[in-house]
Steps between C-alpha positions, in 0.01 A plus 500: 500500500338229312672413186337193405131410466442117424818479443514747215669844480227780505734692282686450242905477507683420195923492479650528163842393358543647159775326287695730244227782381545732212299746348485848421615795696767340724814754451432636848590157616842556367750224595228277621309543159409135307802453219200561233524829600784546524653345206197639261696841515859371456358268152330814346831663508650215336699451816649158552316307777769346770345184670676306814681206442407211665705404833343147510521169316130454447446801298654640196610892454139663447277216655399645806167484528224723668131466515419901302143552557359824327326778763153498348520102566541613865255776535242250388585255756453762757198630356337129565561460821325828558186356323597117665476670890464143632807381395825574726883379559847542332493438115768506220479742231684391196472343142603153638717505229911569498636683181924541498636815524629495146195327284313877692763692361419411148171512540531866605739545170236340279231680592712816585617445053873532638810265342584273827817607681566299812785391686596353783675607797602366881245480796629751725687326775309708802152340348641117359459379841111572520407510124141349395540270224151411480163655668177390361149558643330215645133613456277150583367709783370740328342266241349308794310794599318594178757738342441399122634780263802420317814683501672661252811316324857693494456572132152645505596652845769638329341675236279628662724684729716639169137644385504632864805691473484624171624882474 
């Protein structure tokens, strides 16, 4: 089979590494569910919010820091490569922009109108060894090939996914 013409895919084939997504309806994802969703419930029950310690020098207890992108952020990435059929490869899907664990948790309690309650406790010792303390989204790629729409900050992403999950 010919895959190449002039040195050009005839089709298009596109990878995608999504970085910490959120959004509405993810409870079927149970234990693999962002920690938006699954802290939202535990604030509006005035809960308090247990966060990991920190198991390493360069971080303090709360600092951890992921990349959260918000799932309508995503779906419009996806939907331009299905108008942008020329462009192809492996591209990161993410804010580009780290937020700690515990400056997301009182975001959620801001916008969620709930008195902060959060405490630390230890990294479980089966998961210290491999713990992420930081993931963030390199997206230059992506830039480089004509994506231009911006994404949504964690606050706005935020409460937008509270209006989401109203009751």
């Amino acid at each position: 089979k010919k895959i190449k013409k002039e040195g050009k895919l005839q089709f298009q084939c596109v990878g995608l590494k999504f970085f910490n997504v959120y959004g509405n309806n993810e409870r079927h994802k149970k234990k693999q569910m962002s920690i938006i969703s699954y802290l939202a419930p535990l604030i509006n029950n005035n809960n308090e919010i247990k966060l990991f310690k920190s198991h390493n020098k360069k971080y303090k207890d709360g600092e951890q820091k992921r990349d959260f992108i918000h799932v309508s952020d995503c779906i419009s990435v996806i939907l331009w490569f299905y108008k942008n059929k020329k462009i192809s490869g492996l591209f990161n899907v993410g804010t580009s922009k780290a937020s700690t664990f515990l400056d997301t948790t009182k975001i959620l309690f801001k916008q969620l109108n709930k008195k902060e309650k959060i405490n630390f406790i230890d990294t479980p010792k089966n998961i210290r060894k491999h713990y992420q303390y930081f993931t963030e989204a390199s997206i230059n790629k992506l830039k480089k090939n004509g994506y231009k729409k911006k994404f949504k900050d964690l606050e706005n992403g935020i409460k937008l996914f509270v209006k989401e999950n109203k009751d």
